[in-house]
Tab-separated table of C-alpha atoms in Angstrom:
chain	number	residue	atom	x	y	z
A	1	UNK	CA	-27.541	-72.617	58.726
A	2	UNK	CA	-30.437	-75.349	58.181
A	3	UNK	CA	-32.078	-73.238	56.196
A	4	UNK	CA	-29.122	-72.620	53.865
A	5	UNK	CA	-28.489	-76.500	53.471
A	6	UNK	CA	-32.186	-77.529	52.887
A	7	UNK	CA	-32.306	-74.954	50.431
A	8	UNK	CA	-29.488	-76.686	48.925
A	9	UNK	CA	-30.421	-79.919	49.307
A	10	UNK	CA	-34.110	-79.241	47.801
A	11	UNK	CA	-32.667	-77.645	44.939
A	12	UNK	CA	-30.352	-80.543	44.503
A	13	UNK	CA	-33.530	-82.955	44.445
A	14	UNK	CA	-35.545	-81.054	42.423
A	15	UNK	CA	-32.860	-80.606	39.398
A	16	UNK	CA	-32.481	-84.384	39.369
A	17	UNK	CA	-35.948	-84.888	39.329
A	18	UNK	CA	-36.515	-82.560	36.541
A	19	UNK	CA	-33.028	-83.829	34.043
A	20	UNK	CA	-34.425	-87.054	34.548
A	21	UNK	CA	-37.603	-85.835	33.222
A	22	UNK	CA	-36.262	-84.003	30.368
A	23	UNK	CA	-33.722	-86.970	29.316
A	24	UNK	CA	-37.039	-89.298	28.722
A	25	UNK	CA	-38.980	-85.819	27.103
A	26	UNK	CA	-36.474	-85.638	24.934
A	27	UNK	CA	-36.099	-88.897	23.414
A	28	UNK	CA	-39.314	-88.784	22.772
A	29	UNK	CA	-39.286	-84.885	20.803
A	30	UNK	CA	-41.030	-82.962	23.735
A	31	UNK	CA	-39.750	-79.258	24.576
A	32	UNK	CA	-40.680	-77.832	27.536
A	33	UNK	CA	-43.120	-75.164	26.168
A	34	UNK	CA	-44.935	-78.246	24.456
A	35	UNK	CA	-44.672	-81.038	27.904
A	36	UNK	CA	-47.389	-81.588	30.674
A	37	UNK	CA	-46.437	-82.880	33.367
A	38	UNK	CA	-48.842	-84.157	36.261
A	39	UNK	CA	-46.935	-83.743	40.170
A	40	UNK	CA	-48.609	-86.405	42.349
A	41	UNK	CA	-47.999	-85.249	45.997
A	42	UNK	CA	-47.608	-81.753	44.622
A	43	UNK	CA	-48.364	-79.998	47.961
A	44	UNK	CA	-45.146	-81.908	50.305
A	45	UNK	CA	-41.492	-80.434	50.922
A	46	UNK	CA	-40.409	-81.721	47.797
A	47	UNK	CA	-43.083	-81.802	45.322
A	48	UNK	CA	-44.230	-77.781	46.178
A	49	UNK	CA	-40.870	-76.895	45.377
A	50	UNK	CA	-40.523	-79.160	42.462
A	51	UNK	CA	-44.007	-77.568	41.063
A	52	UNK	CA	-41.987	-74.336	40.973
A	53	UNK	CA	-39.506	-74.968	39.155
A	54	UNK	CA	-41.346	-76.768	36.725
A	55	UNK	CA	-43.606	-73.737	35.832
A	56	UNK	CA	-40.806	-71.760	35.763
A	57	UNK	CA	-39.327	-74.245	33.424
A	58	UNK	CA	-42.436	-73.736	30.998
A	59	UNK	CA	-43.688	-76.653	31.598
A	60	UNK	CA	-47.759	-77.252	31.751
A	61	UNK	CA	-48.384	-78.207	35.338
A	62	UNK	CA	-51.103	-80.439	36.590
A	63	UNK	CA	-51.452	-81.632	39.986
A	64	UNK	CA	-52.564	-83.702	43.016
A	65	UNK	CA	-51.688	-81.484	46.005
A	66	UNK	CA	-53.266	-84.210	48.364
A	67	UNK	CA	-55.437	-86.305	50.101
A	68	UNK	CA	-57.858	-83.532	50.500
A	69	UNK	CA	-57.242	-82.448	47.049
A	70	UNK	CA	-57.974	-85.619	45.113
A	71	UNK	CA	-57.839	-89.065	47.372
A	72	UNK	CA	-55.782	-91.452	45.095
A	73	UNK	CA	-56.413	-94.488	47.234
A	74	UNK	CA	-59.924	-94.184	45.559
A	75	UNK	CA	-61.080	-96.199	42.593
A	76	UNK	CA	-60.847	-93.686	39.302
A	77	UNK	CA	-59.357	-91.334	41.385
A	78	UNK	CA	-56.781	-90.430	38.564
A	79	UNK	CA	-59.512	-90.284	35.914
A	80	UNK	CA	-60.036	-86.531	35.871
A	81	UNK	CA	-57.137	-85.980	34.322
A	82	UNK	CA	-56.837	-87.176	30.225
A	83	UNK	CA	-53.971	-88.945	30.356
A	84	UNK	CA	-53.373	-88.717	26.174
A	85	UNK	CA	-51.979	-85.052	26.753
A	86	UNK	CA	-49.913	-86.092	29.808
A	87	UNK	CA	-46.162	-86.470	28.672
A	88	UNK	CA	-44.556	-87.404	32.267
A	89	UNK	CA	-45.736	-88.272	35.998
A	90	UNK	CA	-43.828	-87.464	39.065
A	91	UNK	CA	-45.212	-89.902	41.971
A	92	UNK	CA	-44.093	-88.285	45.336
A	93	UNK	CA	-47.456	-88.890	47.022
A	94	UNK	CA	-46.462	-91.907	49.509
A	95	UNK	CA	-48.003	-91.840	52.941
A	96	UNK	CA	-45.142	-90.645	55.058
A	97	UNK	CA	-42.969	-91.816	58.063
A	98	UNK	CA	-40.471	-89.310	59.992
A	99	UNK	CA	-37.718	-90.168	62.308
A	100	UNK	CA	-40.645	-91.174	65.159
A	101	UNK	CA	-42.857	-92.725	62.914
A	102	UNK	CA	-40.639	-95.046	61.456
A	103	UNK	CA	-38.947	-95.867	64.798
A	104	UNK	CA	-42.476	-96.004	66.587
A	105	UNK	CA	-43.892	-99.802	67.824
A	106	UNK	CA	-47.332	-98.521	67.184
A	107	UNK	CA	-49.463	-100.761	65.258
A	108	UNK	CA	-51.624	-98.482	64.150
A	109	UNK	CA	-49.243	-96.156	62.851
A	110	UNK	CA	-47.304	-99.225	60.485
A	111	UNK	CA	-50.796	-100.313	59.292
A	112	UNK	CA	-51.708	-97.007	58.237
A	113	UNK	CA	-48.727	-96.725	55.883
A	114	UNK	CA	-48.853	-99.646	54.464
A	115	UNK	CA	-53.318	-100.031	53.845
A	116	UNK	CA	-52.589	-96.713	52.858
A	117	UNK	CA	-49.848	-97.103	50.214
A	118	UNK	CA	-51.311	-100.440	49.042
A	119	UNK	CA	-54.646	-98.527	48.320
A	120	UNK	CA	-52.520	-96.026	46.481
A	121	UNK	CA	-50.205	-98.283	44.471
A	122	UNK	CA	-53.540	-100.024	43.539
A	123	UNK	CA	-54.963	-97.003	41.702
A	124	UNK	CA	-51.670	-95.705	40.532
A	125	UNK	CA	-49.508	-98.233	38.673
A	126	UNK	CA	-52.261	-99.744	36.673
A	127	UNK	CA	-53.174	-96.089	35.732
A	128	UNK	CA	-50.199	-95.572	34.315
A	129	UNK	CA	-49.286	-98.746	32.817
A	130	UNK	CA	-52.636	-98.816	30.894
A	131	UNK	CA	-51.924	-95.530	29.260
A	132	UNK	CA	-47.713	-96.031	29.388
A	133	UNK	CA	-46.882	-92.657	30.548
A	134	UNK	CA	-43.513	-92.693	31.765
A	135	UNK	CA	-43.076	-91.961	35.209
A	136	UNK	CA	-40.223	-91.185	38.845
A	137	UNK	CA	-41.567	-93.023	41.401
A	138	UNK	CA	-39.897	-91.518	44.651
A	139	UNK	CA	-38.512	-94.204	47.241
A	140	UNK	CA	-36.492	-93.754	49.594
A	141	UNK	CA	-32.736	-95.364	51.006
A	142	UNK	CA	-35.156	-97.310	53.827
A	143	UNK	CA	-36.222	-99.257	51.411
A	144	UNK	CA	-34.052	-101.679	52.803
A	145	UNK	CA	-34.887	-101.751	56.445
A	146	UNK	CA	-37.487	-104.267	57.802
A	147	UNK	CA	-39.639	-101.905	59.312
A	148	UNK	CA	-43.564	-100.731	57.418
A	149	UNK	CA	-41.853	-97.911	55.308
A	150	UNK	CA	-39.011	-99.845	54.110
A	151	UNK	CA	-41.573	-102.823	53.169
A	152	UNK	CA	-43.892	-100.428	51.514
A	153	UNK	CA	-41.186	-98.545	49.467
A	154	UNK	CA	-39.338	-101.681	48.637
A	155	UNK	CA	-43.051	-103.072	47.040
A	156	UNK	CA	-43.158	-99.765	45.275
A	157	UNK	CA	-40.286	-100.567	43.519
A	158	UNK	CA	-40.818	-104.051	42.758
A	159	UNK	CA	-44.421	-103.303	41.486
A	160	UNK	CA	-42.436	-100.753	39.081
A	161	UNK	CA	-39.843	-103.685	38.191
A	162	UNK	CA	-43.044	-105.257	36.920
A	163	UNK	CA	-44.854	-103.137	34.817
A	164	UNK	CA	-41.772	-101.734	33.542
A	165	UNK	CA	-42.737	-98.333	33.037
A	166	UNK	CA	-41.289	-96.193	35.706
A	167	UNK	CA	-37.936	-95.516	36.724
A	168	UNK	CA	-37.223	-95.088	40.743
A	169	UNK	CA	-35.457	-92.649	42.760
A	170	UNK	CA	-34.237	-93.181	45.717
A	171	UNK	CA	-34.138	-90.041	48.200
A	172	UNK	CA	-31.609	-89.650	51.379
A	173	UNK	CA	-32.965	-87.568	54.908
A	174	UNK	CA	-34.868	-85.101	52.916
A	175	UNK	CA	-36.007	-82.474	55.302
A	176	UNK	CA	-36.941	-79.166	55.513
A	177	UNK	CA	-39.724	-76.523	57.087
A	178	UNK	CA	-42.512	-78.438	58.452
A	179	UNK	CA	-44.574	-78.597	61.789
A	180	UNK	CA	-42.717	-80.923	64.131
A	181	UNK	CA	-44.846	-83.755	64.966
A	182	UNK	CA	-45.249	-87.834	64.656
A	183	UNK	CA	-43.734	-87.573	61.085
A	184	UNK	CA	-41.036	-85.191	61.193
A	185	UNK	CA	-38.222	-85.903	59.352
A	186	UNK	CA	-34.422	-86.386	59.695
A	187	UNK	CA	-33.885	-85.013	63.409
A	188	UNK	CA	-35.439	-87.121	65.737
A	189	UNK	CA	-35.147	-86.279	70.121
C-alpha cells in the first residue's frame, strides 16, 4: 500500500515540476525536442524519477547526480556545463534532513546542513543569475519552523526573492524507497 501511494505521490511531484517547466519553455518558444534541461540533485527520490520522465518527455537531459558526481559547494563547480544551451534548471540538490535529523539536538548534524547549503547557495544562485536561466528551486513546507532546515530553506527562498530569477516550490512529506537511517523521511519511531 506505501508503495502504491509514493508512486502516486512521486508522479504527482514530478508532473508539477515538469508543467511548471514547460509554462516558462513555452513563453519563451522552446518545444521539448528543442529544450535542455540541467537536474541538480538528479540522483535523490525525486530528482531520479523526475530525470525519467523528462527523457521520456524528449527533453535533453543534463545532470548533477551528486556530491560524488560533481561537488557544487565548490567554486566553478557548475562551469562544466555551457550554460548558453541550457533552457531551464531544476535545483533539488539541498543537503537533506529526515524525520530524526530534523528533530535531532545534535550540533553537528544542524551545522552540517546549513555550512553545507550556504556553500551550495553560494555557487548556485550567482550561477544562474549571471547567465538568467530560469530556474524551481525545491523548498520545502518546514520552511517555517525554527529549526536548521527550516532556516536554510527559508534563506533559499529569500536569496531567490532577490535575484529574481527562480520560482520556488514548496514540497509536503515526500518519501519513498530509501535505506532507513539518520535522514529518513516522513515516518519517524
Amino acid at each position: 500500500m506505501y508503495l502504491i501511494w509514493y508512486v502516486f505521490l512521486l508522479i504527482c511531484y514530478i508532473c508539477h515540476y515538469i508543467n511548471c517547466a514547460e509554462d516558462i519553455l513555452l513563453n519563451n518558444d522552446a518545444s521539448a525536442s528543442q529544450s535542455t534541461v540541467l537536474v541538480l540533485g538528479s540522483a535523490g527520490n525525486i530528482g531520479s524519477s523526475l530525470k525519467e520522465h523528462l527523457i521520456k518527455a524528449n527533453y535533453n537531459v543534463l545532470e548533477v547526480r551528486n556530491r560524488k558526481h560533481i561537488d557544487l559547494r565548490q567554486s566553478g563547480a557548475l562551469d562544466v556545463f555551457n550554460p548558453q544551451e541550457i533552457d531551464f534548471v531544476y535545483f533539488l540538490a539541498c543537503e537533506v534532513g529526515g524525520a530524526k535529523y530534523i528533530a535531532s539536538n545534535n550540533t553537528n548534524y544542524n551545522l552540517d546542513i546549513i555550512e553545507n547549503n550556504l556553500a551550495i547557495y553560494k555557487e548556485v544562485f550567482p550561477w544562474l543569475k549571471k547567465h538568467k536561466i530560469p530556474f524551481i528551486f525545491t523548498s520545502s513546507y518546514l520552511h517555517q519552523q525554527y529549526n536548521a532546515y527550516g532556516s536554510i530553506k527559508r534563506l533559499g527562498e529569500q536569496y531567490i526573492h532577490a535575484i529574481e530569477v527562480g520560482k520556488i516550490v514548496r514540497l509536503w512529506n515526500v518519501y519513498g524507497i530509501e535505506k532507513i537511517g539518520i535522514k529518513s523521511h516522513v515516518i519517524n519511531d
